[in-house]
Tab-separated table of C-alpha atoms in Angstrom:
chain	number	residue	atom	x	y	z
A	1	UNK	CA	-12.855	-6.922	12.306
A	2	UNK	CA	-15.191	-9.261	10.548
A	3	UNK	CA	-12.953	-11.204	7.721
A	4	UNK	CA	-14.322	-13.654	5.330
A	5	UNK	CA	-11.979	-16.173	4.064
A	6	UNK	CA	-13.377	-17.825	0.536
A	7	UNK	CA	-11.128	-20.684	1.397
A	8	UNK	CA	-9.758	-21.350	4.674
A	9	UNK	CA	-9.281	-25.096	4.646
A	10	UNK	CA	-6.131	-25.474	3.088
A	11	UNK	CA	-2.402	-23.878	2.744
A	12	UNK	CA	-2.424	-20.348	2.188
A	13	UNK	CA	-5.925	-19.979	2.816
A	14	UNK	CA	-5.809	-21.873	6.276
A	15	UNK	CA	-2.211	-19.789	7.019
A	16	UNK	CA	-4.236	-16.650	6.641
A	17	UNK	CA	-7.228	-17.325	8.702
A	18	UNK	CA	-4.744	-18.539	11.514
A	19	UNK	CA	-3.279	-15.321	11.318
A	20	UNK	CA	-6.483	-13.463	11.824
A	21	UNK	CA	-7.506	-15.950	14.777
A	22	UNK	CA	-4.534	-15.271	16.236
A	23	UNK	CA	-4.997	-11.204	16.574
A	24	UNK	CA	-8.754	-11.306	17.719
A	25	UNK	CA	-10.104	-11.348	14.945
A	26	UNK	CA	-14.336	-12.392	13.787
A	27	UNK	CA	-13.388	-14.671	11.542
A	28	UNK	CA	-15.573	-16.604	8.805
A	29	UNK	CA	-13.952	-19.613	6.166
A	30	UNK	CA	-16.359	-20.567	3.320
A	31	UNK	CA	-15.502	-23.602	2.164
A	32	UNK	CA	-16.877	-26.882	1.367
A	33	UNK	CA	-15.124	-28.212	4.066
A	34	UNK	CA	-13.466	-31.624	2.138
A	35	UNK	CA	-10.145	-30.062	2.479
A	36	UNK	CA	-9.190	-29.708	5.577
A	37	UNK	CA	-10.366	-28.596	9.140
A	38	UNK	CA	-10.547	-24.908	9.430
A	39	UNK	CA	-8.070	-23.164	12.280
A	40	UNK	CA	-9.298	-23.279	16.331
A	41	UNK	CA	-11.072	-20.307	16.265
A	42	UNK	CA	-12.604	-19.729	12.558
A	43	UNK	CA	-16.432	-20.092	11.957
A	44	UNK	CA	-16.774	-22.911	9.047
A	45	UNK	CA	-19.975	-22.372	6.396
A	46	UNK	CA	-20.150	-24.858	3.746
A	47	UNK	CA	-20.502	-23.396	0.249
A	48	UNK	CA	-20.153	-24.872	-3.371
A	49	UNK	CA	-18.865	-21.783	-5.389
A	50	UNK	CA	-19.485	-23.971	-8.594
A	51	UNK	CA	-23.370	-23.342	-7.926
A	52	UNK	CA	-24.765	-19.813	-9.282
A	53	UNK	CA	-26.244	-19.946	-5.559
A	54	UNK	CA	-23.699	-21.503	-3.746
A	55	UNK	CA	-22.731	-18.323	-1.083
A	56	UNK	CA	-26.327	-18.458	0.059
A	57	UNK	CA	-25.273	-19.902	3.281
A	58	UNK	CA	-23.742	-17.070	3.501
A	59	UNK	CA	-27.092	-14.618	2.812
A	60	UNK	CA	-27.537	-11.378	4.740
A	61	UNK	CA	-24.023	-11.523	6.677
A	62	UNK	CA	-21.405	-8.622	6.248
A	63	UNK	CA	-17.792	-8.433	6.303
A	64	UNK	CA	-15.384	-5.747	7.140
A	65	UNK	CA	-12.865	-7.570	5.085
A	66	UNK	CA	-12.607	-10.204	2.072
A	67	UNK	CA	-9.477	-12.470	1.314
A	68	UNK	CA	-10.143	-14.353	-1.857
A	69	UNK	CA	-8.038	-17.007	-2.715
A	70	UNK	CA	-9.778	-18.609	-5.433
A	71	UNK	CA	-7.342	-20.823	-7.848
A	72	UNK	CA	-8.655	-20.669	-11.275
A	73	UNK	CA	-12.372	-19.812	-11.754
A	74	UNK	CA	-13.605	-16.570	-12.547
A	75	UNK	CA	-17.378	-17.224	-12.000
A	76	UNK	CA	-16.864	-18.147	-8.423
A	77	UNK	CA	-14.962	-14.175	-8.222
A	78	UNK	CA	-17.981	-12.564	-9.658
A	79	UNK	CA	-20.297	-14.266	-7.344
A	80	UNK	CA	-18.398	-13.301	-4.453
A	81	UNK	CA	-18.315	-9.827	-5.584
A	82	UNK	CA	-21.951	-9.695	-6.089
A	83	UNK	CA	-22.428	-11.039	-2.782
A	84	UNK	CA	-20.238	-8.975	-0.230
A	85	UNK	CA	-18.272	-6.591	-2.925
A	86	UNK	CA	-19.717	-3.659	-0.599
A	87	UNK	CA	-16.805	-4.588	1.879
A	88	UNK	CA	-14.422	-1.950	2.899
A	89	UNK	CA	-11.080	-4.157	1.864
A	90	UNK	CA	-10.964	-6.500	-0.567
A	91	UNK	CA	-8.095	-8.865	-1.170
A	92	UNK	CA	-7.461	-11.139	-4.488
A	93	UNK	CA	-4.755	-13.441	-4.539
A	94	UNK	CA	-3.585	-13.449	-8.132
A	95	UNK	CA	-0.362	-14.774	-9.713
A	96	UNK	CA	2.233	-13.618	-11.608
A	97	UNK	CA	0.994	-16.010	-14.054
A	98	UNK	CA	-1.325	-13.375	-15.246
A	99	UNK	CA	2.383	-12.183	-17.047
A	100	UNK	CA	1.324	-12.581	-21.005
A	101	UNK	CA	5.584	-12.396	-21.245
A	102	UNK	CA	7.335	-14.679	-18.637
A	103	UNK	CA	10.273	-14.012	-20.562
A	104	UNK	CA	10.007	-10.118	-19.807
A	105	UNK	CA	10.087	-7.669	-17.355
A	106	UNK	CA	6.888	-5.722	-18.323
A	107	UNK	CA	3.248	-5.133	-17.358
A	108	UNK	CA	1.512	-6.477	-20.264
A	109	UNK	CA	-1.464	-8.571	-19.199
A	110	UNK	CA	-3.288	-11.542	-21.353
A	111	UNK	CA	-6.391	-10.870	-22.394
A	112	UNK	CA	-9.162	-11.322	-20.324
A	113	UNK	CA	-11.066	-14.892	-20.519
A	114	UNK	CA	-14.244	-14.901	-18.230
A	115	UNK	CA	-15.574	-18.394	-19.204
A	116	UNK	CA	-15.154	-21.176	-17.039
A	117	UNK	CA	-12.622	-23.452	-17.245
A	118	UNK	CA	-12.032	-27.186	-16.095
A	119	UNK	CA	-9.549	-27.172	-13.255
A	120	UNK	CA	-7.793	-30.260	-14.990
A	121	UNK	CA	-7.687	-28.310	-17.603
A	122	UNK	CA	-6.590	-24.900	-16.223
A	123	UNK	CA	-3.464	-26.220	-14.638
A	124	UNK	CA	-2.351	-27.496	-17.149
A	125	UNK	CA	-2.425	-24.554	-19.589
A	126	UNK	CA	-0.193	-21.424	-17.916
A	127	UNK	CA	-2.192	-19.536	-20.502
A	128	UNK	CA	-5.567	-20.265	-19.562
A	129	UNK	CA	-4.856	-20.522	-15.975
A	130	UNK	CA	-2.952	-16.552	-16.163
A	131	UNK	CA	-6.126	-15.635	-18.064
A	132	UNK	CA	-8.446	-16.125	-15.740
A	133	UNK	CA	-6.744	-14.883	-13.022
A	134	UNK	CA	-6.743	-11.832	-15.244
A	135	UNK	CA	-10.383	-11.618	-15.579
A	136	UNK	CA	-10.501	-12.237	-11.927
A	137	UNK	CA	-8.147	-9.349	-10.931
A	138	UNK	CA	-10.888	-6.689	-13.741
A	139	UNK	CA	-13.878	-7.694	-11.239
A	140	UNK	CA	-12.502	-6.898	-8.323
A	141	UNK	CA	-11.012	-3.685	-9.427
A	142	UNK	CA	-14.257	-2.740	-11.218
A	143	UNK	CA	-16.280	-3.266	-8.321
A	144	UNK	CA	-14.207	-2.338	-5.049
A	145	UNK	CA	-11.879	-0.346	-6.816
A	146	UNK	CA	-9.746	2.257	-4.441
A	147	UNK	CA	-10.649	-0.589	-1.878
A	148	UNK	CA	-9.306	-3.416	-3.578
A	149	UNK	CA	-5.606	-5.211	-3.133
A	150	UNK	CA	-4.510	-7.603	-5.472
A	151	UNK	CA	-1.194	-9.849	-5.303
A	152	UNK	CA	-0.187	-11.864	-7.699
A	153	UNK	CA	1.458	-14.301	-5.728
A	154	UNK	CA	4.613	-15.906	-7.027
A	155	UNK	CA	6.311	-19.545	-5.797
A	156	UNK	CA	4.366	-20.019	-2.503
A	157	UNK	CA	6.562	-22.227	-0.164
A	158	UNK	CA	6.414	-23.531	3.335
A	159	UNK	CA	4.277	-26.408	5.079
A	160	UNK	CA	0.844	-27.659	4.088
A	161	UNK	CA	2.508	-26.435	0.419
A	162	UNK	CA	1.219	-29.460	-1.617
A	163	UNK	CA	3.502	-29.769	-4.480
A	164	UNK	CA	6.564	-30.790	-3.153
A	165	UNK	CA	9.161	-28.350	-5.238
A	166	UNK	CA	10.618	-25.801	-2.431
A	167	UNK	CA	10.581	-28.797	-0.322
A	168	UNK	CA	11.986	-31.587	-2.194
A	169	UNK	CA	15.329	-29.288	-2.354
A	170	UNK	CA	15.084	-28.910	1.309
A	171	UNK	CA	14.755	-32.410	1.985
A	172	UNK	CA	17.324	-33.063	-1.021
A	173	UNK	CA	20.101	-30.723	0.750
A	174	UNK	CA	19.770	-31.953	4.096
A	175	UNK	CA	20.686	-35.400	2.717
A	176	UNK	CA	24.277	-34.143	2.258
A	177	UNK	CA	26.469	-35.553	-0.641
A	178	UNK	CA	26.734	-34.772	-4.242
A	179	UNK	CA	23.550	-32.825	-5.248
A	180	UNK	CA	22.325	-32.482	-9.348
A	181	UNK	CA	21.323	-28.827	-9.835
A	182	UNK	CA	20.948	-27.058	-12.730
A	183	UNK	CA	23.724	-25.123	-14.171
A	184	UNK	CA	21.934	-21.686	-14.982
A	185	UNK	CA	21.543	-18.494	-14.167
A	186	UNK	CA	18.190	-18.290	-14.127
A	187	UNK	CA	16.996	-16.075	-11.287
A	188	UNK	CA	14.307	-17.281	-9.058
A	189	UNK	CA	12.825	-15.719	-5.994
A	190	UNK	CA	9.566	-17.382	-3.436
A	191	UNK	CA	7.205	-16.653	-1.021
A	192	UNK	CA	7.103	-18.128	2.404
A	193	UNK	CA	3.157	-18.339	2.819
A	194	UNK	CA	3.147	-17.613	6.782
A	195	UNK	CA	5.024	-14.411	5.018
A	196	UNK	CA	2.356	-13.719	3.086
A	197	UNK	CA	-0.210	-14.281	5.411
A	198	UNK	CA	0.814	-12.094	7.497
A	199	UNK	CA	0.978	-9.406	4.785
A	200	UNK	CA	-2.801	-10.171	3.640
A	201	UNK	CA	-3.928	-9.531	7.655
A	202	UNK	CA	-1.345	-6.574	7.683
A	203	UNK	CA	-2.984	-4.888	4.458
A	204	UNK	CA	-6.610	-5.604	5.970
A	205	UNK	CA	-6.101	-3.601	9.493
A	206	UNK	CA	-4.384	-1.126	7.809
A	207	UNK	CA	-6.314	-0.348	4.418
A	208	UNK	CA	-3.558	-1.203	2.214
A	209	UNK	CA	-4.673	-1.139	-1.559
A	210	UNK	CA	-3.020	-1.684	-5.105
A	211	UNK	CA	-1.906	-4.334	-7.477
A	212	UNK	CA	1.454	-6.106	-6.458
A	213	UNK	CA	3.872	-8.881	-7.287
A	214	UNK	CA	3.440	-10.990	-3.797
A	215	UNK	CA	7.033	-12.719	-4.163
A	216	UNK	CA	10.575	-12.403	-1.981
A	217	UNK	CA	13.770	-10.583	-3.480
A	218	UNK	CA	14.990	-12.190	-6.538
A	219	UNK	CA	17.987	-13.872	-6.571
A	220	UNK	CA	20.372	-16.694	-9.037
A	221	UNK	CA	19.001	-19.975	-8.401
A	222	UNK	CA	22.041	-21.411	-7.751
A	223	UNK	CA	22.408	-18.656	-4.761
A	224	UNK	CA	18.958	-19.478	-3.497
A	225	UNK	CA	19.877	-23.281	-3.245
A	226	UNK	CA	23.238	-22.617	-2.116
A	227	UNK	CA	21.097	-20.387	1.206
A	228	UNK	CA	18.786	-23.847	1.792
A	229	UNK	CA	21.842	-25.751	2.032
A	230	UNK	CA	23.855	-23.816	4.588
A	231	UNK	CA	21.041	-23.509	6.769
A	232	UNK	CA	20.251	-27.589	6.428
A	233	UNK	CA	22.612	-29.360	4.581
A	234	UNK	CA	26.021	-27.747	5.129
A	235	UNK	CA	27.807	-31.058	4.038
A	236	UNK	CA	26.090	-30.985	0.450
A	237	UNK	CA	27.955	-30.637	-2.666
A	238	UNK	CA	26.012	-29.176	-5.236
A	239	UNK	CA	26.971	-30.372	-8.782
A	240	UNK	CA	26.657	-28.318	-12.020
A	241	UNK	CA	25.040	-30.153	-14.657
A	242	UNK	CA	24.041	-28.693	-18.404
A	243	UNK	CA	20.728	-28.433	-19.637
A	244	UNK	CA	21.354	-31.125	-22.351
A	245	UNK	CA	22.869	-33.789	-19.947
A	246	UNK	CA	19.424	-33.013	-17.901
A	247	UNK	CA	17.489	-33.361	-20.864
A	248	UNK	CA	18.776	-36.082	-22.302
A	249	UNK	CA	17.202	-37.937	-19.037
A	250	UNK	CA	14.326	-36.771	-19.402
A	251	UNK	CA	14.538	-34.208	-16.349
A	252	UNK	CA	11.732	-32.622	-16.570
A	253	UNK	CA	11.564	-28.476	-15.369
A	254	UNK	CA	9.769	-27.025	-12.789
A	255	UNK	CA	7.567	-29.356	-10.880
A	256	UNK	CA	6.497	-32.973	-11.409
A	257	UNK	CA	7.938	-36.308	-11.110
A	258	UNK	CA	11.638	-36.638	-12.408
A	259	UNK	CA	12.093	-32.920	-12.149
A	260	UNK	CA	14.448	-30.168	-10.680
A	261	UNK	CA	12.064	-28.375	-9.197
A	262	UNK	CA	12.404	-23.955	-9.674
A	263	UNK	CA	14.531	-24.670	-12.962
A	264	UNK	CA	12.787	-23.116	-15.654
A	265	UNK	CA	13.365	-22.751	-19.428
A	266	UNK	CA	15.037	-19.332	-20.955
A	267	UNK	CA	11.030	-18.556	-22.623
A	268	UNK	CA	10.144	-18.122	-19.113
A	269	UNK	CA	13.112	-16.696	-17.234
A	270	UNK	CA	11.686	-13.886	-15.707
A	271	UNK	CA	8.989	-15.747	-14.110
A	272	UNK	CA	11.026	-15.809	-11.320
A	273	UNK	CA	12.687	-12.274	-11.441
A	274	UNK	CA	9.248	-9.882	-10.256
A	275	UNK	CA	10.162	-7.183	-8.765
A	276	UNK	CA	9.784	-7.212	-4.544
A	277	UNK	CA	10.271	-3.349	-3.492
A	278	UNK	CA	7.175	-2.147	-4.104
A	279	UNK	CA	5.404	-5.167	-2.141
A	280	UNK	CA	8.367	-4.412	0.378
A	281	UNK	CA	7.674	-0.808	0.180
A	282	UNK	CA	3.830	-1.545	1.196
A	283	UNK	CA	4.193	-3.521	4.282
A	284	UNK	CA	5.292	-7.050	3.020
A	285	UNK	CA	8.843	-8.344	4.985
A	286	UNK	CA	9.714	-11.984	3.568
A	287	UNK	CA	11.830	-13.961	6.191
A	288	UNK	CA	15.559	-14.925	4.641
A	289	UNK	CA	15.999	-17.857	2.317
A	290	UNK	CA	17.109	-20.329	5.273
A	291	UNK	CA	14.290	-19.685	7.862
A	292	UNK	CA	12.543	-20.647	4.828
A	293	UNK	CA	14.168	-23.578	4.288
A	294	UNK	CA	14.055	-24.953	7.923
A	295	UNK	CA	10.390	-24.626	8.400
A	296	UNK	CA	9.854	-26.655	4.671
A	297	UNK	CA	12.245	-29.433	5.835
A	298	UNK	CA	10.444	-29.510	9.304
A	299	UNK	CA	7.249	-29.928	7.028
A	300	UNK	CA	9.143	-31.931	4.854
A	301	UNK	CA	10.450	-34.652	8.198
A	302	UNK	CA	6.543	-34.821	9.293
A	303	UNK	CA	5.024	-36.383	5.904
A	304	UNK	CA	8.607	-38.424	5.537
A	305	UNK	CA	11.493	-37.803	4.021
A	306	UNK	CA	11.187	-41.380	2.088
A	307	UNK	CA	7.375	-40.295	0.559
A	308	UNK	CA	6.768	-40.456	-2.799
A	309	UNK	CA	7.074	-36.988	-3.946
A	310	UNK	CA	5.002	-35.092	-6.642
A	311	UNK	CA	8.162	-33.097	-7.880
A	312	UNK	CA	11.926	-33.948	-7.473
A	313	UNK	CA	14.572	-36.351	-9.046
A	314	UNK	CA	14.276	-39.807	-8.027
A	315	UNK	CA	17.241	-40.975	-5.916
A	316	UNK	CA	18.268	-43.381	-8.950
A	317	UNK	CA	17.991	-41.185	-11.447
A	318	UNK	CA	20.276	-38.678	-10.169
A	319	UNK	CA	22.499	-41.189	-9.123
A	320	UNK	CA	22.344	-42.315	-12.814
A	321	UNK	CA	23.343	-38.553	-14.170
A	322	UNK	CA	26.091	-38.238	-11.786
A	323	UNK	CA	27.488	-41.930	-12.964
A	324	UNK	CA	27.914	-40.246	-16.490
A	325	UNK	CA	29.592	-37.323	-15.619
């Protein structure tokens, strides 16, 4: 097949165009090319999707398949569409932050917003950023329709991930000794991207069309983390610690310096509680919670365990919460 990756240079678009090299497949990245290297293999063409005329690099040239893995901007969907929507499968990686309700377990959507929005912006806002996806996901399915797979991808772990939060408990775990964790029971489930790269390649050969929550069985956090540390920390201890203690020091949730990375408020507790079976049911297989694990800390032990991390509790400042205890 003929695949076009819009993307390609980085995490899960680079995973997925390594996957298609690797089966034999005719495989173009369009990129601008700052991020990364493309896989051995891929065909690089430099496009600027911010430009109304940026895929005409690109002009003339026909795909069997398209993988889409644009972040935030809707403009840069449409284009594509425009350009090569006459493909027989088209892919969209969404997120599950196109959820109006993260505290829910329902389908409601946000309303469609089609303008384009600043990326420093977008990420910032879970509103604006879910929006967009939104009006993302209504192109594609208005113009490939019945050809069209969409997955709105959930926590997306494993290495080149560059955010640090599956990894820093990884790397945390594997340290041994007296771990701060949460005390919750907020559920929380991931994605291992190599997982759902596979899936993307999978659903391409084989037709596979539909909207889907991309994400692994959901699970207790405190399970989850208790998995990464058997398979690479056996000899932690993870300790309980209330919401208030962690907010009192300023721990923040999520992601992000001086954070406990996955831990999530109760106004968005079912962010991390999608349900799996029907991605299951359509060809997906997520690998267990430790293989997970072991390929983040490998990840994790070649950019350095002593790095200064973009998400995860400072050394001293857990330290300093367990002192008080």
């Amino acid at each position: 097949m003929r695949i076009l990756i819009l993307g390609g240079t980085r995490f899960l678009g680079r995973t997925t165009a390594a996957e298609a090299v690797s089966r034999g497949h005719d495989v173009t990245c369009a990129a601008r090319g700052q991020a990364g290297p493309t896989p051995d293999g891929a065909r690089l063409v430099k496009v600027d999707r911010d430009a109304p005329d940026g895929l005409t690099p690109l002009a003339g040239e026909h795909f069997d398949a398209v993988v889409d893995v644009s972040p935030i901007s809707y403009p840069w969907v449409r284009r594509a569409l425009d350009a090569f929507g006459t493909a027989a499968h088209w892919t969209f990686v969404s997120s599950i932050s196109a959820y109006a309700h993260p505290d829910r377990l329902d389908d409601v959507l946000l309303p469609p917003r089609q303008e384009h929005a600043d990326r420093s912006v977008v990420m910032k806002d879970p509103d604006a950023y879910g929006s967009i996806k939104v009006a993302s996901e209504n192109a594609v399915l208005d113009t490939a329709a019945d050809r069209a797979l969409i997955i709105r991808a959930g926590l997306i772990t494993g290495p080149a991930d560059e955010h640090d939060r599956f990894g820093y408990w990884a790397n945390r775990l594997s340290r041994g000794g007296q771990v701060v964790v949460p005390d919750t029971d907020l559920p929380m489930q991931i994605i291992d991207v190599g997982d759902l790269a596979t899936w993307i390649i999978d659903a391409a050969e084989r037709g596979t069309t539909g909207v889907y929550d991309g994400i692994g069985p959901a699970q207790p956090l405190l399970d989850l983390l208790g998995e990464v540390a058997a398979a690479v920390g056996p000899s932690a201890e993870l300790v309980r610690v209330p919401e208030s203690v962690l907010l009192e020091h300023e721990v923040g949730y999520w992601s992000g310096p001086r954070s406990l990375p996955l831990w999530l408020p109760d106004t968005h507790r079912n962010m991390g509680n999608r349900d799996a079976g029907p991605a299951m049911a359509a060809g997906f297989s997520p690998r267990p919670i430790g293989e997970a694990a072991t390929r983040a800390l490998a990840h994790e032990r070649e950019l350095g365990l002593d790095r200064e991390r973009k998400a995860g509790l400072p050394a001293e400042v857990e330290q300093e919460i367990l002192a008080k205890l």
